[in-house]
Amino acid sequence: MGTGEKGLSDDYWSFTPGLYVSLRRGTLALDARKTFRIQDVFSQQDAISRGWEYSLDGAMARQLPLLGFNNMALAPVLELNLLVDQADQFSSVEVNDTESVVFISPGLKYTYGSMILESIVQVPIWENIPVTSLERDTRWRIGLRLMY
């Protein structure tokens, strides 16, 4: 859900199906994710659509138990992310405005029971950006997951 001029609004909805795979072997964790986001699912006919976004992510983490507790761990994380963003075409002029970016993302993950708090810095290491777009910059991602 996006934000509007007066706070939260329903101007932006997206649908993100994907495939998520996790492998755990002792204290080592390997994760892979492939998603395809269809943006502006409920957009109106005259509104500008944001198009679609494809991502492919791989992550590796090593769980380090904290203070001898079985339900608490700290894990350094390293991710490699590919992001492809394609806007919808609005005119008859054929323009290639597909953006492709590869990020390397070091971070830290804290696990307590069924809760995971993670912080990752995503640094672009390769970009294929059209002339009409701005370059991607380093970004910081914070996440909270509850597993059940």
XYZ file of C-alpha atoms in Angstrom:
148
model
C 0.000 0.000 0.000
C 1.406 3.377 -0.943
C 1.139 6.797 0.600
C -0.987 9.604 -0.740
C -1.091 13.343 -0.167
C -3.012 12.910 3.082
C -1.317 9.820 4.538
C -1.957 6.190 3.664
C -4.098 5.567 0.618
C -5.162 2.723 -1.655
C -3.541 4.330 -4.704
C -0.930 1.586 -4.975
C -1.573 -2.139 -4.644
C 0.701 -4.917 -5.876
C 0.529 -8.688 -6.078
C 3.801 -10.594 -5.500
C 3.687 -14.363 -6.086
C 6.972 -16.167 -5.651
C 8.907 -19.288 -4.867
C 10.783 -19.470 -1.562
C 13.263 -22.256 -0.717
C 15.242 -22.660 2.525
C 17.898 -25.185 3.466
C 19.143 -25.574 7.048
C 22.159 -27.721 7.865
C 23.312 -27.289 11.463
C 24.117 -23.611 11.961
C 24.299 -22.863 8.213
C 21.246 -21.428 6.433
C 20.808 -21.060 2.673
C 17.773 -19.276 1.233
C 16.611 -18.597 -2.323
C 13.662 -16.533 -3.482
C 12.177 -15.736 -6.881
C 9.342 -13.222 -7.077
C 7.344 -11.481 -9.767
C 5.526 -8.338 -8.604
C 2.586 -7.086 -10.651
C 2.241 -3.463 -9.590
C -0.966 -1.408 -9.599
C -3.294 -4.419 -9.570
C -6.352 -2.241 -8.934
C -5.235 0.824 -10.918
C -7.861 2.872 -12.709
C -7.908 3.087 -16.505
C -6.548 6.662 -16.650
C -3.874 6.139 -13.980
C -0.215 5.551 -14.818
C 0.727 1.937 -14.140
C 4.080 1.110 -12.540
C 4.490 -2.108 -14.579
C 6.146 -5.205 -13.137
C 9.222 -6.186 -11.128
C 11.146 -9.464 -11.145
C 13.634 -10.380 -8.411
C 15.969 -13.283 -7.774
C 17.654 -13.440 -4.356
C 20.102 -15.800 -2.689
C 21.244 -15.596 0.936
C 23.675 -17.387 3.214
C 23.770 -17.044 7.003
C 25.591 -18.717 9.885
C 23.635 -18.940 13.164
C 25.705 -18.139 16.262
C 23.877 -19.036 19.513
C 23.864 -16.240 22.108
C 24.617 -16.661 25.805
C 23.936 -20.380 25.749
C 20.207 -19.900 25.046
C 18.668 -22.372 22.617
C 16.094 -19.887 21.299
C 18.367 -16.869 20.671
C 20.949 -16.432 17.889
C 22.858 -13.821 15.922
C 23.728 -14.481 12.283
C 25.898 -12.585 9.825
C 24.116 -12.641 6.442
C 25.339 -12.213 2.878
C 22.811 -11.818 0.055
C 23.096 -11.460 -3.701
C 20.063 -9.790 -5.304
C 18.981 -9.292 -8.927
C 16.188 -6.788 -9.568
C 14.584 -6.217 -12.991
C 12.008 -3.431 -13.227
C 9.881 -2.828 -16.346
C 7.458 0.084 -16.618
C 4.393 -0.130 -18.839
C 4.560 1.504 -22.311
C 2.409 4.637 -22.660
C 2.984 5.593 -26.271
C 3.490 4.019 -29.665
C 7.211 4.870 -29.504
C 9.190 1.760 -28.571
C 11.479 2.643 -25.641
C 13.573 0.157 -23.693
C 13.178 1.378 -20.130
C 13.945 -1.914 -18.378
C 16.150 -1.430 -15.319
C 18.411 -4.264 -14.126
C 20.468 -4.045 -10.937
C 22.596 -6.549 -8.999
C 23.151 -5.848 -5.299
C 25.552 -7.420 -2.801
C 23.961 -7.193 0.617
C 25.833 -7.834 3.867
C 23.803 -7.721 7.055
C 22.964 -9.071 10.469
C 20.023 -11.187 11.623
C 18.851 -11.586 15.242
C 16.598 -14.556 16.035
C 14.591 -14.941 19.244
C 12.209 -17.884 19.272
C 9.905 -17.474 16.272
C 10.830 -13.814 15.641
C 13.585 -12.635 13.279
C 14.826 -9.048 13.134
C 17.228 -8.333 10.274
C 19.140 -5.364 8.911
C 20.847 -5.440 5.501
C 22.753 -2.839 3.458
C 22.193 -3.310 -0.285
C 25.098 -2.002 -2.403
C 24.649 -1.960 -6.208
C 27.578 -3.715 -7.916
C 26.162 -3.775 -11.500
C 23.491 -1.691 -13.210
C 21.865 -1.583 -16.626
C 19.812 1.581 -16.351
C 18.215 3.433 -19.307
C 19.157 7.058 -19.888
C 15.742 8.183 -18.659
C 16.239 6.696 -15.157
C 18.340 7.578 -12.143
C 21.059 5.233 -10.907
C 20.225 3.016 -7.960
C 21.941 4.004 -4.740
C 22.971 2.059 -1.655
C 19.928 1.304 0.487
C 19.295 -0.021 3.958
C 16.605 -2.640 4.523
C 15.149 -3.520 7.916
C 12.777 -6.430 8.347
C 10.792 -8.202 11.020
C 9.487 -11.752 10.445
C 7.251 -13.834 12.650
C 7.326 -17.563 11.915
C 4.446 -19.829 12.817
